[in-house]
Tab-separated table of C-alpha atoms (C1' of nucleotides) in Angstrom:
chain	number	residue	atom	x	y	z
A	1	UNK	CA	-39.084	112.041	90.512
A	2	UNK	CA	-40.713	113.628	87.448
A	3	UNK	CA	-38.906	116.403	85.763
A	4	UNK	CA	-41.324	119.249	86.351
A	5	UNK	CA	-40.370	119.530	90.282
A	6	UNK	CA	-36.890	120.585	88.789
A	7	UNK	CA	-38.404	124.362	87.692
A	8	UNK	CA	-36.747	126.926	88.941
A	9	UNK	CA	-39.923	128.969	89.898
A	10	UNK	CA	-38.107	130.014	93.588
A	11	UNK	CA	-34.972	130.779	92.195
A	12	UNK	CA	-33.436	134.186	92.287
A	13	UNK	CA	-32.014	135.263	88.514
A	14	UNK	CA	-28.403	135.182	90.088
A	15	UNK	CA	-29.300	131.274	91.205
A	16	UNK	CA	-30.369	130.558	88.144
A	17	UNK	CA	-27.593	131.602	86.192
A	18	UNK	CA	-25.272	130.033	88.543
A	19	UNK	CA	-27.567	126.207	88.299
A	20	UNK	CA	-27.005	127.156	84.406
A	21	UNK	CA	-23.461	127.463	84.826
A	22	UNK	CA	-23.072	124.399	86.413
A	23	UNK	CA	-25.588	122.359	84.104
A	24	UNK	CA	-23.478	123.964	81.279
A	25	UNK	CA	-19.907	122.368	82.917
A	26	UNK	CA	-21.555	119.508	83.586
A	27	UNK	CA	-22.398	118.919	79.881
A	28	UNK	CA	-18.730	119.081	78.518
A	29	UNK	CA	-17.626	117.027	81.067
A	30	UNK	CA	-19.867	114.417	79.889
A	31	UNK	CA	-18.810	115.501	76.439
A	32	UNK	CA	-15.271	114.667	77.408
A	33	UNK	CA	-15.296	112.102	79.206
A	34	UNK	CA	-17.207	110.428	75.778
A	35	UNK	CA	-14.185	111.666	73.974
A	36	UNK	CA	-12.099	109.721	76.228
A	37	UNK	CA	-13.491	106.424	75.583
A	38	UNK	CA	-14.124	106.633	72.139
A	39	UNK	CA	-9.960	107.422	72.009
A	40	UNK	CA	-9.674	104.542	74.390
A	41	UNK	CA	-11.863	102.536	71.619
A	42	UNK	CA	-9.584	103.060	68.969
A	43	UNK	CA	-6.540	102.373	70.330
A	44	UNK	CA	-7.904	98.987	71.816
A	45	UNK	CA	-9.157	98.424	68.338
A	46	UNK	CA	-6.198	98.679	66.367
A	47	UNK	CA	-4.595	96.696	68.697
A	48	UNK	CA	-7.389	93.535	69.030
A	49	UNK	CA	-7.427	93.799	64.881
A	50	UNK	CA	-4.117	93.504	64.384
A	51	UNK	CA	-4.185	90.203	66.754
A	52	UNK	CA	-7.178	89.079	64.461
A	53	UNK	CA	-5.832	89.786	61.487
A	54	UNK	CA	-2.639	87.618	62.413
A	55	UNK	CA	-4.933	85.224	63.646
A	56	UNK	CA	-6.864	85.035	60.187
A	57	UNK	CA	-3.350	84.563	58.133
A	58	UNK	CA	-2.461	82.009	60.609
A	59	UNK	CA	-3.893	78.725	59.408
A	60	UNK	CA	-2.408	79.874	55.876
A	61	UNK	CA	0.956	80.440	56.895
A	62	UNK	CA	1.515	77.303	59.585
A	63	UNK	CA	0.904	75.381	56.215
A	64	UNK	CA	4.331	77.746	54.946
A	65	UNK	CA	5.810	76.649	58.074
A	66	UNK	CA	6.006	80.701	58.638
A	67	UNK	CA	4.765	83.208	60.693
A	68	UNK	CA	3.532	86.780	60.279
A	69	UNK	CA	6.624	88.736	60.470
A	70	UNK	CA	8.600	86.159	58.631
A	71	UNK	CA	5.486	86.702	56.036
A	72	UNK	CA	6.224	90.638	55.872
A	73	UNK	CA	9.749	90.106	55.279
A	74	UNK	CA	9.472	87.943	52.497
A	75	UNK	CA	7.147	90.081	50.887
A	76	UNK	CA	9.578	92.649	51.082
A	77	UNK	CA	12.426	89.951	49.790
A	78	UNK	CA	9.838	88.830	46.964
A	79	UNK	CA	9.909	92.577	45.566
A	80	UNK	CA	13.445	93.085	45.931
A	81	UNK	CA	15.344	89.811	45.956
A	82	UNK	CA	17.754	91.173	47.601
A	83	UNK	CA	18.049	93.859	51.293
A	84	UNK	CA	20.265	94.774	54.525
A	85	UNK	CA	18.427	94.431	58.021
A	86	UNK	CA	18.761	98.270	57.717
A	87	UNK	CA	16.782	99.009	54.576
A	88	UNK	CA	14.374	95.861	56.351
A	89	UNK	CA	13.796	97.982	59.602
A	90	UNK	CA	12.784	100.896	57.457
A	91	UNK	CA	9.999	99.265	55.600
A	92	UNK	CA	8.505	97.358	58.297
A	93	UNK	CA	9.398	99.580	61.239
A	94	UNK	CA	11.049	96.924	63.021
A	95	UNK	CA	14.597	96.704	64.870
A	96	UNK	CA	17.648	94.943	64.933
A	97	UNK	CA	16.470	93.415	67.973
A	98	UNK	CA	13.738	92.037	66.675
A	99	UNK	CA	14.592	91.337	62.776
A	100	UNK	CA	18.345	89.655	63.952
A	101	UNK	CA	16.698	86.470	66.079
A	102	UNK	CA	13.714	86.337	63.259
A	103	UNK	CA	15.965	86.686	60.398
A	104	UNK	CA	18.073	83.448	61.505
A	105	UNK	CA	15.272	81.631	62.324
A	106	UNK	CA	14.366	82.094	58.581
A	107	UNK	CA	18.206	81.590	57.498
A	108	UNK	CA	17.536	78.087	59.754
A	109	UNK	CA	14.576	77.030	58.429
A	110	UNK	CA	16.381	77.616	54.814
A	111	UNK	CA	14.559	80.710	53.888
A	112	UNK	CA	17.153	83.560	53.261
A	113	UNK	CA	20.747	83.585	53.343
A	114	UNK	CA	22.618	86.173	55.567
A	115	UNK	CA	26.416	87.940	54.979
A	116	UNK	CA	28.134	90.885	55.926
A	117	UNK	CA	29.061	93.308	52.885
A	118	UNK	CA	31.946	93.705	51.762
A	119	UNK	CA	31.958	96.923	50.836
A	120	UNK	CA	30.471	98.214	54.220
A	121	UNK	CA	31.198	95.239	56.772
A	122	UNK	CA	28.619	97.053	58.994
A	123	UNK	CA	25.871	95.913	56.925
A	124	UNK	CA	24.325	92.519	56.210
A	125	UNK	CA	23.250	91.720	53.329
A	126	UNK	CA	19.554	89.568	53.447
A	127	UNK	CA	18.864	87.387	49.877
A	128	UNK	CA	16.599	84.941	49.109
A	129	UNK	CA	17.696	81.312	49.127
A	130	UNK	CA	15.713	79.144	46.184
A	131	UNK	CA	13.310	77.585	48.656
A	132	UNK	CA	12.469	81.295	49.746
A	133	UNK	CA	11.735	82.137	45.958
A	134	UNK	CA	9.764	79.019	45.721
A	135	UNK	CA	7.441	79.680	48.452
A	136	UNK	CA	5.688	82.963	46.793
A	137	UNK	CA	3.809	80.489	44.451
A	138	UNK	CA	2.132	78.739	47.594
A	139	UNK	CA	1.915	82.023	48.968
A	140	UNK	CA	0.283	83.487	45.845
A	141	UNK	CA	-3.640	82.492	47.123
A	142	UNK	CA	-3.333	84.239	50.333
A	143	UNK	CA	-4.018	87.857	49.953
A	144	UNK	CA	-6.962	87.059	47.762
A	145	UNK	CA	-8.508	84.737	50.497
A	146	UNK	CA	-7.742	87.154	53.450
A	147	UNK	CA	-9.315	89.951	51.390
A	148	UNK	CA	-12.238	87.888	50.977
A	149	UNK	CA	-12.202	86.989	54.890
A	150	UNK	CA	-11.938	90.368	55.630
A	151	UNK	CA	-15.506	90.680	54.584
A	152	UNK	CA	-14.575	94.450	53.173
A	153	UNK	CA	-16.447	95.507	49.984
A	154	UNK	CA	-13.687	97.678	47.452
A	155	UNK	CA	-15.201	101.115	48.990
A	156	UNK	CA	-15.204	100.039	52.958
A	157	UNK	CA	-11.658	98.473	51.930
A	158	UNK	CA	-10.039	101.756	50.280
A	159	UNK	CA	-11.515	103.493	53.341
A	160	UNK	CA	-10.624	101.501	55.821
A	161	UNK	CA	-7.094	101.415	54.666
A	162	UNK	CA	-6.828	105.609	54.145
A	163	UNK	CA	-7.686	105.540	57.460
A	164	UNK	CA	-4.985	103.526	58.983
A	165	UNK	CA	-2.363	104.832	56.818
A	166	UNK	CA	-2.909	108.340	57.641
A	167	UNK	CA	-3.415	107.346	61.204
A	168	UNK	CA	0.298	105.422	60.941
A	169	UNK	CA	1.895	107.996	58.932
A	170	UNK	CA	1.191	110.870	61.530
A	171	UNK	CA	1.801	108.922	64.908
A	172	UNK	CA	5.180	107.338	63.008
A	173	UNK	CA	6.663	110.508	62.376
A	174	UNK	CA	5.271	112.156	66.185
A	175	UNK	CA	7.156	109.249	67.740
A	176	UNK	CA	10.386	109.864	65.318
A	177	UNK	CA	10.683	113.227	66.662
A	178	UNK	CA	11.043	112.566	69.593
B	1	UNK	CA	10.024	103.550	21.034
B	2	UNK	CA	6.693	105.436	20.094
B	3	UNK	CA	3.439	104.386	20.337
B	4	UNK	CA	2.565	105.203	16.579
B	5	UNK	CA	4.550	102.137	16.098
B	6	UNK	CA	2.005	100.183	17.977
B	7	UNK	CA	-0.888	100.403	15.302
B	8	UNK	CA	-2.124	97.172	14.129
B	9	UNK	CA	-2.292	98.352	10.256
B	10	UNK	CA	-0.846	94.905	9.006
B	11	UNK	CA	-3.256	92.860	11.390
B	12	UNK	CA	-6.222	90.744	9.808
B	13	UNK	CA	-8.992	91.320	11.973
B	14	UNK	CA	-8.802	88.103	14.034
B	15	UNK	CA	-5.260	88.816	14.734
B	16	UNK	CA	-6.852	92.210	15.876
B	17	UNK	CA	-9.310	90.908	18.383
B	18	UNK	CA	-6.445	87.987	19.493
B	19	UNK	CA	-4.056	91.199	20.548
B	20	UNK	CA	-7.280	92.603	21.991
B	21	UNK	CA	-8.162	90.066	24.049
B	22	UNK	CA	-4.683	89.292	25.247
B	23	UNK	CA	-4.485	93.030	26.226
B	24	UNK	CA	-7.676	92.796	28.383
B	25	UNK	CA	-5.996	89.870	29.935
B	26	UNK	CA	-3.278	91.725	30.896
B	27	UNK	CA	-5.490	94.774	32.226
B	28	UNK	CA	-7.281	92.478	34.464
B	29	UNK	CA	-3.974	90.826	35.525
B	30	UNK	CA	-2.541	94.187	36.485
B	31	UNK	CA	-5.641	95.209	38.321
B	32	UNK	CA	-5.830	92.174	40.372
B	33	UNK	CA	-2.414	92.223	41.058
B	34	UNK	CA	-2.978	96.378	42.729
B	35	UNK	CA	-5.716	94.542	44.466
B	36	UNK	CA	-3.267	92.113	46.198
B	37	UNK	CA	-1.017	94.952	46.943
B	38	UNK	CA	-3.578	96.610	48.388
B	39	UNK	CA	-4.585	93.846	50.729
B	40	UNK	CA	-1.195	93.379	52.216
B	41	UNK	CA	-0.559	97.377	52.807
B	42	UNK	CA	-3.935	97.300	54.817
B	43	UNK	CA	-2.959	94.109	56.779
B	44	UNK	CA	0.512	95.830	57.392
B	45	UNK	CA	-0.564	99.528	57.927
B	46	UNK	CA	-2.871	97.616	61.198
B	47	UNK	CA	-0.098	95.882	62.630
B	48	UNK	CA	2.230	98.743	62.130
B	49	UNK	CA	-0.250	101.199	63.549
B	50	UNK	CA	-0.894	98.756	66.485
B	51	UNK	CA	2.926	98.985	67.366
B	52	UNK	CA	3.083	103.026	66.710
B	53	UNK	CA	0.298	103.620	69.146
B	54	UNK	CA	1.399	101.653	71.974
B	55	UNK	CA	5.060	103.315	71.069
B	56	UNK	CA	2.828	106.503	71.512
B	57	UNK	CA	1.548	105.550	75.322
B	58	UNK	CA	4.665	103.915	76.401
B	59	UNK	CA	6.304	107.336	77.783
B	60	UNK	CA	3.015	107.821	79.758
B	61	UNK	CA	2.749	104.609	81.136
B	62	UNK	CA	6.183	104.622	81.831
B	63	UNK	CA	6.076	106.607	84.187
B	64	UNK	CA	2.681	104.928	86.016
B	65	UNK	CA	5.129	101.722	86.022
B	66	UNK	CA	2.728	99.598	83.324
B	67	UNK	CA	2.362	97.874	80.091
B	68	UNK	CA	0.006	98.791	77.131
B	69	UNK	CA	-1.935	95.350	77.885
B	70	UNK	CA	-1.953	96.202	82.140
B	71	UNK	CA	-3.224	99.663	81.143
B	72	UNK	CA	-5.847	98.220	79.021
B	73	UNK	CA	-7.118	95.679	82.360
B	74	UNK	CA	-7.227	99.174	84.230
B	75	UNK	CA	-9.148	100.674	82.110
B	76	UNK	CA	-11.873	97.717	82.377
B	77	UNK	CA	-11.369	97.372	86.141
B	78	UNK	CA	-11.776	101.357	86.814
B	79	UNK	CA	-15.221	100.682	85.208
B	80	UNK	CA	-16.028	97.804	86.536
B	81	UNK	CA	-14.032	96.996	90.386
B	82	UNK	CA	-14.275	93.522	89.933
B	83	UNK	CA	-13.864	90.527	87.136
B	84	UNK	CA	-12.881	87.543	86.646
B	85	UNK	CA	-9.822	86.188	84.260
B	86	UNK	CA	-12.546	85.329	81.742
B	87	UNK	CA	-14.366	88.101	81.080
B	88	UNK	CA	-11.346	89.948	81.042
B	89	UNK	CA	-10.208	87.980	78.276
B	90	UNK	CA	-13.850	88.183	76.256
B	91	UNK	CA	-13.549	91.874	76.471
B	92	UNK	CA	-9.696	91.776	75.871
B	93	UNK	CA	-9.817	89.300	73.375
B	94	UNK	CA	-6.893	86.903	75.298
B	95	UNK	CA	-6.708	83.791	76.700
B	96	UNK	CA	-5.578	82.461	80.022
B	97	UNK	CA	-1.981	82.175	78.780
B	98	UNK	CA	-1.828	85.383	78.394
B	99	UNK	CA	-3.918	87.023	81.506
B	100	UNK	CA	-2.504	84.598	84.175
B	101	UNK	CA	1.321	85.826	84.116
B	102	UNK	CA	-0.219	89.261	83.174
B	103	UNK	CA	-1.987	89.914	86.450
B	104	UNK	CA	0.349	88.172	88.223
B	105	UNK	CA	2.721	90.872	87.498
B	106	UNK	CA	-0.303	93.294	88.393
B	107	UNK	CA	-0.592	91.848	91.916
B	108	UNK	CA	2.939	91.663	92.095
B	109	UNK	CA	3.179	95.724	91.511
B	110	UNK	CA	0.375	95.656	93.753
B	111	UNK	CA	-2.338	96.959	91.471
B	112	UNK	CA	-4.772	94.680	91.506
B	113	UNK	CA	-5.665	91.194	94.056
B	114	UNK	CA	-6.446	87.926	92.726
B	115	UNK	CA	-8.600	84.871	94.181
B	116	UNK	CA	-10.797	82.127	94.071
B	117	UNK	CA	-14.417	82.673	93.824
B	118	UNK	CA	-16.149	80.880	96.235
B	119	UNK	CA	-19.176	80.111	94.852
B	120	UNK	CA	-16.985	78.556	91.688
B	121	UNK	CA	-13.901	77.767	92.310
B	122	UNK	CA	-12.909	77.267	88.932
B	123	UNK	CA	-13.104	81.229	88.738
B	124	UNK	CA	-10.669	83.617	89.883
B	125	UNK	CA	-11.908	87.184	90.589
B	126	UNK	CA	-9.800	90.424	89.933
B	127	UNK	CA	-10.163	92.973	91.971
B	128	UNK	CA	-8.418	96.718	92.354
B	129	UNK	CA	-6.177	97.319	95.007
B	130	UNK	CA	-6.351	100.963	96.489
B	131	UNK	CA	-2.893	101.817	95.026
B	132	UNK	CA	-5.341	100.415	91.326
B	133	UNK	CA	-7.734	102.763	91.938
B	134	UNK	CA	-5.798	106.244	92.819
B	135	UNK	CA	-3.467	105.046	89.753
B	136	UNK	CA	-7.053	106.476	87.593
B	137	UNK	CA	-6.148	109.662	88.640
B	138	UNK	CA	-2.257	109.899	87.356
B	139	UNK	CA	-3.851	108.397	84.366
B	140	UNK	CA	-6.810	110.583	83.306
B	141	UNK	CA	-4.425	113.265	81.198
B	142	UNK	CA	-3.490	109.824	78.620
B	143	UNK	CA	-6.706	109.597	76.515
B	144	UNK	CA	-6.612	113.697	76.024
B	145	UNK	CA	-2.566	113.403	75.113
B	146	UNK	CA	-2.975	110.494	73.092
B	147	UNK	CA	-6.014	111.985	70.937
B	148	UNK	CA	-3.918	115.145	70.606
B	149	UNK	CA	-0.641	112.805	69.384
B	150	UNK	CA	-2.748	110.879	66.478
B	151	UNK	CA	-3.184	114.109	64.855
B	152	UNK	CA	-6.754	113.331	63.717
B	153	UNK	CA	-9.689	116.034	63.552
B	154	UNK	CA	-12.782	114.685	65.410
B	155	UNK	CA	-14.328	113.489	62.089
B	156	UNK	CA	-11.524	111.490	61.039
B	157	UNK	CA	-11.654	110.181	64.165
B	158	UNK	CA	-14.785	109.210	64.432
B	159	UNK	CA	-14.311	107.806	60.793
B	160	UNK	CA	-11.319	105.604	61.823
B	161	UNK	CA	-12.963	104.186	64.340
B	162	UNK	CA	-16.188	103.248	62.519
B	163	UNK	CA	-13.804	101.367	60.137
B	164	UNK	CA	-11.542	99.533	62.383
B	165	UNK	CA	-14.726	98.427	64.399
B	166	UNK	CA	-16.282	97.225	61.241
B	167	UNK	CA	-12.971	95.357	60.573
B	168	UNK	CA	-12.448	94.003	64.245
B	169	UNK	CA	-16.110	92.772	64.216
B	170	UNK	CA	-15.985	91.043	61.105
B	171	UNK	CA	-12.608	89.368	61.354
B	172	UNK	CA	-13.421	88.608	64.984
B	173	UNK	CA	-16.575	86.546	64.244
B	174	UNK	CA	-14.754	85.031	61.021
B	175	UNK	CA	-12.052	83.499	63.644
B	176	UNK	CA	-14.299	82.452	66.001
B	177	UNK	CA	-16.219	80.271	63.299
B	178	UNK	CA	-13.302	78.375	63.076
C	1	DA	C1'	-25.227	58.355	92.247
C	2	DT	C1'	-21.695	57.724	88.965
C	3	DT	C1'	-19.563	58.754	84.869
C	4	DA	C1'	-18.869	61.856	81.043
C	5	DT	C1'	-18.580	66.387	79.444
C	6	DT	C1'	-17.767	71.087	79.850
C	7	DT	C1'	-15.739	75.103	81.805
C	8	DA	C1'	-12.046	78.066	83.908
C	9	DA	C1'	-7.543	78.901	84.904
C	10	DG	C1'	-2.818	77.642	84.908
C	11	DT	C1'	1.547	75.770	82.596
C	12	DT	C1'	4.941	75.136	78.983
C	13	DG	C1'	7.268	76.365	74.959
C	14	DT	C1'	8.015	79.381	70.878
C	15	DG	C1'	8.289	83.730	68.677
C	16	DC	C1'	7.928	88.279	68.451
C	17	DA	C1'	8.692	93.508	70.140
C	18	DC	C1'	11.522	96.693	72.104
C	19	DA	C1'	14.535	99.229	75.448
C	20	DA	C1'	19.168	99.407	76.663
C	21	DT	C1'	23.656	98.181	75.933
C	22	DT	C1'	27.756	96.539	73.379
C	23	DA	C1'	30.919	95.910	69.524
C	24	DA	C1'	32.800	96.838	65.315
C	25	DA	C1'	33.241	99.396	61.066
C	26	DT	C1'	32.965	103.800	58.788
C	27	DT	C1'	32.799	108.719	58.482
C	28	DT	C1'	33.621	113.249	60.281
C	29	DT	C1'	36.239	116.509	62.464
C	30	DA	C1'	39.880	118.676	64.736
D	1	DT	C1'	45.966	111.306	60.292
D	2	DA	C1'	44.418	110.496	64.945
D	3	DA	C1'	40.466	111.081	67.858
D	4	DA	C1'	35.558	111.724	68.102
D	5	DA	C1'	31.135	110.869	66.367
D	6	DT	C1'	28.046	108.132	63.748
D	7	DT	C1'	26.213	104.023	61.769
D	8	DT	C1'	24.934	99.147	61.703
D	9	DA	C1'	24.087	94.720	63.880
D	10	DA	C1'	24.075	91.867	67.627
D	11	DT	C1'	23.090	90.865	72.531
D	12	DT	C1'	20.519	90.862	76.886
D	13	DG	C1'	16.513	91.069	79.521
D	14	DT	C1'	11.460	91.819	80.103
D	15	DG	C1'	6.801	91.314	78.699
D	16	DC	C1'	3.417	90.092	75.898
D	17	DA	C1'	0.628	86.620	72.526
D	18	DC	C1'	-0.843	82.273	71.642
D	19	DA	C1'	-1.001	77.192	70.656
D	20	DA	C1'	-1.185	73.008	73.052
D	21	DC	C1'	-1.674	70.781	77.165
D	22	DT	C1'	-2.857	69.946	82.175
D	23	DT	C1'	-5.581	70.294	86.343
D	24	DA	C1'	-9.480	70.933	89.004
D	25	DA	C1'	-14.205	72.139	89.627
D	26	DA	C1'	-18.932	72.233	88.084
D	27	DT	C1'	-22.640	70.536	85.227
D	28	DA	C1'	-24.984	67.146	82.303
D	29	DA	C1'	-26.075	62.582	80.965
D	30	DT	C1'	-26.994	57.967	81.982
DNA sequence: ATTATTTAAGTTGTGCACAATTAAATTTTA
DNA sequence: TAAAATTTAATTGTGCACAACTTAAATAAT
């Protein structure tokens, strides 16, 4: 069916404002509905990249006897030596729930030591135990080889990481408020 | 301590260029060191913002009585009526270990059927129940609430997603080498 | 045709995530 | 200061993720 048999040479002006109208709606909701999958997109790909990024640091880290979380919290631990679960939860947006079980899995495998304060017994204090300290040296080639996996030049790297950031920073504090 | 005090007026001049090139050390040191920072904020702003965002859908899919991961085999089954557990998982990016119990608890909240192909019985097709397919229409306000929530203007979102694509892309194909 | 290889899904075990709840210590308030 | 409210961790239960392995069917190689 070629296009030309689509003229509106029998249409009354009224009609054709009306087949306009619709043509017009018709438009946006295609419009929209392209909106909607490109949001679906994004979402589904922050969520496969964070799987393949974990996936990348993996063969690293098995050789640490470690996994990915345990990883984020001794970055944290390398900085500061010294942290409650609290403080913890704050920096890597994680639980009590989660950072507890994790946090004596490390304290098992010899990583960290954990004790109540004494000055607030609510809190426990997280420290590094020697081996823990130890481990940042055979740690110390990994973020250079995952930025080199990554396959980012400095620009697409700087950009890529504005964009998550501000991305995290806004839906972190929508989902605080509420 | 000012920095007048700093001037290398007693120096001989290979003492001069020794202090020189130990400072330049140092610079590049720093540098690379930022660099490293760098790389773990990105790796940690994606797996934070991969936990924000499904935070962000949960109330939604709350109430449709599903999981980030169920809504995302929706989404590819209101395109598509039919699968199978592998292509799922290619387009997913998840395995078997994953899927199986996944649907299973799909079929079991009678969303979606499962069975045997018979022309391969290795395969097992995945198909939408009725109650799967009116579920599209409780679910069409998400992708408008959830592009509202991330608080990005269309450019930045289109931005975003060019970068995390880029990312998931690359990284994908790196793992897959492997 | 029979054996070997490959493919597809399922199973098992470990480790997150997180909601909801509980328990205990501390701080606030009446 | 005694009771109420808040803070901090821990606990419980559910649902992913994924590595490693098993099972069964289909395809390829001999």
């Amino acid at each position: 069916m070629s296009t030309k048999q689509l003229k509106l040479t029998s249409f009354s002006n009224q009609d054709k404002l009306i087949v306009h109208n619709l043509l017009q709606k018709k438009v946006l909701e295609i419009e929209h509905n392209d909106q909607l999958k490109l949001e679906n997109q994004l979402c589904f790909s922050v969520y496969a990249c964070s799987r393949e990024i974990t996936k990348m640091y993996r063969p690293y880290l098995d050789k640490l006897g470690i996994t990915y979380p345990q990883y984020l919290v001794l970055l944290v631990l390398w900085e500061q030596h010294e942290t409650t679960v609290k403080a913890l939860g704050a920096e890597l947006y994680l639980d009590s729930g989660t950072l507890t079980p994790l946090l004596k899995r490390m304290e098992e495998s010899g990583l960290v030591r954990r004790e109540r304060s004494k000055e607030d017994e609510r809190r426990v204090m997280v420290r590094l135990t020697t081996k823990g300290e130890e481990l940042k040296d055979d740690a110390s080639i990994i973020p250079d080889a995952m930025a080199t996996n990554s396959g980012l030049s400095k620009e697409e790297f700087t950009k890529a990481l504005t964009s998550f950031q501000q991305l995290l920073d806004h839906i972190h504090s929508v989902n605080d408020k509420k």
